[in-house]
Short mmCIF file of C-alpha atoms in Angstrom, two decimals:
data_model
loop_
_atom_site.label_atom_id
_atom_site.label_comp_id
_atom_site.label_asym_id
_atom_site.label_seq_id
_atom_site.Cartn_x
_atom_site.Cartn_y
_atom_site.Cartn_z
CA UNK A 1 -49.77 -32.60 -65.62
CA UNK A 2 -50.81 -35.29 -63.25
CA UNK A 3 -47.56 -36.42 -61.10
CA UNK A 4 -47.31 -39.12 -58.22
CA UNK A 5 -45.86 -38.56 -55.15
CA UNK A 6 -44.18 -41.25 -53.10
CA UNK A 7 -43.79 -40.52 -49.47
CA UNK A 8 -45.24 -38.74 -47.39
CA UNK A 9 -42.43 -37.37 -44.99
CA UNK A 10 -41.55 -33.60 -45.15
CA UNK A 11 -40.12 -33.96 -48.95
CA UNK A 12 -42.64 -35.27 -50.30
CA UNK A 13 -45.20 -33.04 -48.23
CA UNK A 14 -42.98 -29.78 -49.91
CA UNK A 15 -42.40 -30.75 -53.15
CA UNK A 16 -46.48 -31.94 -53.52
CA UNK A 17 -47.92 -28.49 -52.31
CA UNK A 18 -45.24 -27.05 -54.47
CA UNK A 19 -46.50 -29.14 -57.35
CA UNK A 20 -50.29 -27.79 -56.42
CA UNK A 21 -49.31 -24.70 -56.45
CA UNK A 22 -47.82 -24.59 -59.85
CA UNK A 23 -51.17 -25.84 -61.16
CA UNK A 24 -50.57 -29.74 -61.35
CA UNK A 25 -52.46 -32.45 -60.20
CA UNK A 26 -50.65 -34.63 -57.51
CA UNK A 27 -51.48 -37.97 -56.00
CA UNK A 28 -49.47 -39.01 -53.20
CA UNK A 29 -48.74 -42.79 -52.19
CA UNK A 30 -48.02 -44.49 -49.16
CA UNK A 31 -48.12 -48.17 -48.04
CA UNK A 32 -51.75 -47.81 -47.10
CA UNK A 33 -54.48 -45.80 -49.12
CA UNK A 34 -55.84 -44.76 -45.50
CA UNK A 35 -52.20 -43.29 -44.47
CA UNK A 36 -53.25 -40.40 -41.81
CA UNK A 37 -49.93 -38.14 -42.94
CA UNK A 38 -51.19 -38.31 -46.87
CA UNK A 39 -54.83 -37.38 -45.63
CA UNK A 40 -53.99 -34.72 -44.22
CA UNK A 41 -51.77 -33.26 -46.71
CA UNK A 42 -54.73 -33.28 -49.18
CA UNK A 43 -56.88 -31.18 -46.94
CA UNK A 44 -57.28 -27.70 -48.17
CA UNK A 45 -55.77 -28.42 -51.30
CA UNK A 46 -58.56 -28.62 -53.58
CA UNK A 47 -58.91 -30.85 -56.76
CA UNK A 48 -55.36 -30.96 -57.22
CA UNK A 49 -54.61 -33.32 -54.58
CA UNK A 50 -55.25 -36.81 -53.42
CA UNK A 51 -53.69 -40.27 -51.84
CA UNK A 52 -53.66 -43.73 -52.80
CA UNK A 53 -51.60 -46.03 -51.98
CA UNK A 54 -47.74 -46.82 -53.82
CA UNK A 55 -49.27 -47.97 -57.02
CA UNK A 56 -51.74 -45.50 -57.45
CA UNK A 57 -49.88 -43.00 -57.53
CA UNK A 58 -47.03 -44.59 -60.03
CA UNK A 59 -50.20 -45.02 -61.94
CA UNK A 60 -51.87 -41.59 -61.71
CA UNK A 61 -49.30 -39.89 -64.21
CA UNK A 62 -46.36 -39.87 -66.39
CA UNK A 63 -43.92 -38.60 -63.58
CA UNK A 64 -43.28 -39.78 -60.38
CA UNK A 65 -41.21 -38.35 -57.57
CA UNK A 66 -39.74 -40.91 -55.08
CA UNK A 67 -39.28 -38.96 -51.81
CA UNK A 68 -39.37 -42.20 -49.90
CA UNK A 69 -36.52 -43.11 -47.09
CA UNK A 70 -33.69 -43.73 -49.33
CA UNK A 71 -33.07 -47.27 -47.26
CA UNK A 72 -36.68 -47.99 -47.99
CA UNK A 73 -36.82 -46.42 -52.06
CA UNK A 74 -36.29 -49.95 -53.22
CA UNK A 75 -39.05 -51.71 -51.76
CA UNK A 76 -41.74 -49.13 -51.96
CA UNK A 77 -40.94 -48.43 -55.90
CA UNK A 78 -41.60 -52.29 -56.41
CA UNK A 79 -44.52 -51.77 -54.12
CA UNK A 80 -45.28 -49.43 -56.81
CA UNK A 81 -44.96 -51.59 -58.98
CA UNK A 82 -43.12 -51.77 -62.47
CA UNK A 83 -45.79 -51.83 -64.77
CA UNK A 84 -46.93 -48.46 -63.30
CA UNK A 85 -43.44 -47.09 -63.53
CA UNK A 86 -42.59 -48.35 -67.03
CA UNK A 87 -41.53 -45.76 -69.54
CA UNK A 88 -42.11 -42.81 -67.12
CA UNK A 89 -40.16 -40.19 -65.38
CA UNK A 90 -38.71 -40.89 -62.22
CA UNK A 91 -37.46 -38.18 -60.09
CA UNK A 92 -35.23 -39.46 -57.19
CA UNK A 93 -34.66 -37.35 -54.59
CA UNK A 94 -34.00 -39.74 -51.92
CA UNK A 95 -30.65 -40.49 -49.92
CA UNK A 96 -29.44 -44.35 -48.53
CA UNK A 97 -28.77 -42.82 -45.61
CA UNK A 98 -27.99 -45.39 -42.24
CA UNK A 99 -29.60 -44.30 -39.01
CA UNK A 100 -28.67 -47.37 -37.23
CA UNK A 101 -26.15 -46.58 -35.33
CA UNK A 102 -27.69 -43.34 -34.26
CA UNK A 103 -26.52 -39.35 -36.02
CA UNK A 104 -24.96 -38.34 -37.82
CA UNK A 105 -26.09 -41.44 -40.26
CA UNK A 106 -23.84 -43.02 -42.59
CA UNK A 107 -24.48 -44.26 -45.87
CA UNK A 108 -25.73 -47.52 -46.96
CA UNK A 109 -22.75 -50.07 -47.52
CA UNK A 110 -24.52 -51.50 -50.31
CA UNK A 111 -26.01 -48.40 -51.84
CA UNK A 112 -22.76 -46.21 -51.79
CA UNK A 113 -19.42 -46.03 -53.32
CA UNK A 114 -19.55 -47.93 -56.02
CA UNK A 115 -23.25 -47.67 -56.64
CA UNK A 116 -26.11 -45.88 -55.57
CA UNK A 117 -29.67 -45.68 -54.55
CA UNK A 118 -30.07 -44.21 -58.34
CA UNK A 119 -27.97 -46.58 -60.18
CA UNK A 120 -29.92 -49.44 -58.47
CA UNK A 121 -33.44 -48.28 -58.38
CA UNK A 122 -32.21 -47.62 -62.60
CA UNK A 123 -31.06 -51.41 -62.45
CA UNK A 124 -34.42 -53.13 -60.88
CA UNK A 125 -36.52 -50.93 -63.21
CA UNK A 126 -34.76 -50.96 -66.72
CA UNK A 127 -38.08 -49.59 -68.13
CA UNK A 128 -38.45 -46.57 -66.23
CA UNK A 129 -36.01 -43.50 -67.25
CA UNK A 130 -34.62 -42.51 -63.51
CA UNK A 131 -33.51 -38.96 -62.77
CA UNK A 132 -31.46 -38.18 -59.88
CA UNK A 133 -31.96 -34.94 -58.73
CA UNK A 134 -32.51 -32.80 -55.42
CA UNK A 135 -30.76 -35.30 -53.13
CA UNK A 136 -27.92 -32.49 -52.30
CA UNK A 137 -30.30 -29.86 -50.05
CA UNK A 138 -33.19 -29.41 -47.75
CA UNK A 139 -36.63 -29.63 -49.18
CA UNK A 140 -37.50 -26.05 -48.76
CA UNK A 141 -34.62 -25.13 -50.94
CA UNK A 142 -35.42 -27.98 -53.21
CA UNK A 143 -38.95 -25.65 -54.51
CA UNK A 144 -37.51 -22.06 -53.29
CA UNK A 145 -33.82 -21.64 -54.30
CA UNK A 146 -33.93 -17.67 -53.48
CA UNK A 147 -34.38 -19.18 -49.65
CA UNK A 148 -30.46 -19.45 -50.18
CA UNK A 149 -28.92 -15.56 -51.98
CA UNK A 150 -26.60 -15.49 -55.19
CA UNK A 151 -25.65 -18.26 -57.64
CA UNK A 152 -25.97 -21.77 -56.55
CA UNK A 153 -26.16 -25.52 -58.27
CA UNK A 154 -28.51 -27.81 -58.53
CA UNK A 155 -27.05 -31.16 -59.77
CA UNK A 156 -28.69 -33.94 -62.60
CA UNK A 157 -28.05 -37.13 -63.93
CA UNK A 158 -29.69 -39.81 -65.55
CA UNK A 159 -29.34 -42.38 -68.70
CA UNK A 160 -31.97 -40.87 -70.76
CA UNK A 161 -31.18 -37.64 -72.40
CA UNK A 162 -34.80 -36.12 -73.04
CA UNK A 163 -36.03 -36.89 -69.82
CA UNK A 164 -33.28 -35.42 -68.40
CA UNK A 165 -34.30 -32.01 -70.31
CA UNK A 166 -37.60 -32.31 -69.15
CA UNK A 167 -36.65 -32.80 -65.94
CA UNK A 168 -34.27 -29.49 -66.24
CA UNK A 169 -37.10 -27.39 -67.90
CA UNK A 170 -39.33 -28.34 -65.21
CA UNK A 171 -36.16 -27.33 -62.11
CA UNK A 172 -35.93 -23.91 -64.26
CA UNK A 173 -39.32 -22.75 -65.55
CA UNK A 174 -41.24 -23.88 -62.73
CA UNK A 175 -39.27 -24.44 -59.53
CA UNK A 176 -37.12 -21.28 -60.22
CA UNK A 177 -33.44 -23.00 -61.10
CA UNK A 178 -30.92 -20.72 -62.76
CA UNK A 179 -27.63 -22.97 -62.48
CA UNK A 180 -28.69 -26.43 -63.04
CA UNK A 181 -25.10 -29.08 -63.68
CA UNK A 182 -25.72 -31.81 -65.49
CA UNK A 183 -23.18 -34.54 -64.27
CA UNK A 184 -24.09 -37.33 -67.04
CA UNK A 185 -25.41 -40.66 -66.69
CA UNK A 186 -27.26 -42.16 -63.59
CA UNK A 187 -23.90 -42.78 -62.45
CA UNK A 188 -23.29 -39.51 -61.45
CA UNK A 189 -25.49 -40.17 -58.44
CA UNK A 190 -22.95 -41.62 -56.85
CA UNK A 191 -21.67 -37.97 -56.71
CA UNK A 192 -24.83 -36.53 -55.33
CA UNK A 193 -25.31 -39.17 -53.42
CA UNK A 194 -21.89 -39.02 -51.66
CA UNK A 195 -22.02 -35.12 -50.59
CA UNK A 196 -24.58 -36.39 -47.85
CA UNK A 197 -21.75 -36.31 -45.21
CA UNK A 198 -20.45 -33.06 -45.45
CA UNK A 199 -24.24 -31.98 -46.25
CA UNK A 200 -24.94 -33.23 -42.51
CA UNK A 201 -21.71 -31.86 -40.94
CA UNK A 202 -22.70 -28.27 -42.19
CA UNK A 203 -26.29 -28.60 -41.48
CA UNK A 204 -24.99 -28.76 -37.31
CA UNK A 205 -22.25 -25.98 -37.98
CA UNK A 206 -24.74 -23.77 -39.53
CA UNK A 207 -27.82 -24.20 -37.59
CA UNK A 208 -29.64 -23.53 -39.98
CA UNK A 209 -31.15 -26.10 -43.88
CA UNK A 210 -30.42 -23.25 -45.95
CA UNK A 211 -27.12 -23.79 -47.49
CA UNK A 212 -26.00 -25.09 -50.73
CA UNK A 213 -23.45 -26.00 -53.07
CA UNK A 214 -21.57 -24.00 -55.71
CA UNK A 215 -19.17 -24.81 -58.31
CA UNK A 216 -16.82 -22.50 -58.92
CA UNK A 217 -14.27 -22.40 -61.52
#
């Protein structure tokens, strides 16, 4: 499959070799087609991998993963722009996290409690099926869940039920998912969205990205 990448921070750096790796054929976008971080992800890679800017890659295929700043997702998707997006997957792993004021971040007034960065980035493209997903871990964990031992949850929502199972098939049969909990529509992100806090409190407790969530009952 040919998927776009947007971002080219660690996420998007992990989840695009990943992708590679698997087999598929992955264009990541930045502001800039010339962006020195996407050019030198695509070294070594082969065929499978090369850079454009925003709207090439929401071009190059019919799923996209936005792993841009979550403050930042908005404008860079309509950099994008919504023809290229329209009636394709979008993955969103991002978080509308606030740096501002210095760590541990908060979360976005405006993109938080009662919305989210999915529910809005679903709102300013009504065309594109959006599919929250990822936003609760580290990116490592994100493409190698046996970095973390036993039983734990990866957590998906979105409006549109089929892309929603393709977007599971693709967390199980090729990123190695065994519990995957479906928490509805995009709404749900608000959820995922909002287990950033405590996500940041344990990451300085542990000392260490490789922790995650299970639901028990």
């Amino acid at each position: 499959m040919k998927i776009g990448i947007l971002g080219t921070g660690m996420v998007g750096n992990t989840i695009g070799t990943k992708l590679c790796l698997i087999g598929h054929e992955v264009k990541m976008g930045s502001r800039t087609a010339d962006n020195a971080k996407a050019i030198e992800w695509t070294k070594d890679k082969g065929h499978c991998a090369t850079n454009g800017t925003f709207a090439d890659a929401a071009a190059f295929g019919p799923l996209v993963f936005n792993c841009t700043s979550g403050g930042a997702s908005l404008e860079a998707l309509h950099l994008a722009g919504t023809d290229n997006l329209k009636g394709k997957i979008l993955i969103d792993v991002a978080n509308p996290l606030d740096f501002s004021k210095g760590m541990p971040p908060s979360l976005i007034p405006s993109l938080s409690n009662t919305t989210s960065l999915g529910e809005e980035i679903q709102k300013a493209f009504p065309d594109t099926k959006v599919i929250k997903t990822f936003n609760t871990m580290n990116c490592l964990l994100m493409v190698n869940p046996s970095l973390v031992p036993g039983d734990h949850d990866v957590f998906v929502c979105g409006n549109d039920a089929h892309a929603k199972e393709a977007v599971k098939a693709m967390l199980s049969e090729e990123f190695g998912w065994k519990s995957i909990v479906d928490l509805g529509d995009i709404s749900g992100a608000r959820g995922t969205e909002q287990l950033l806090p405590i996500w940041i409190r344990l990451r300085g407790i542990n000392k260490s990205p490789n922790y995650n969530f299970k639901i028990i009952k």
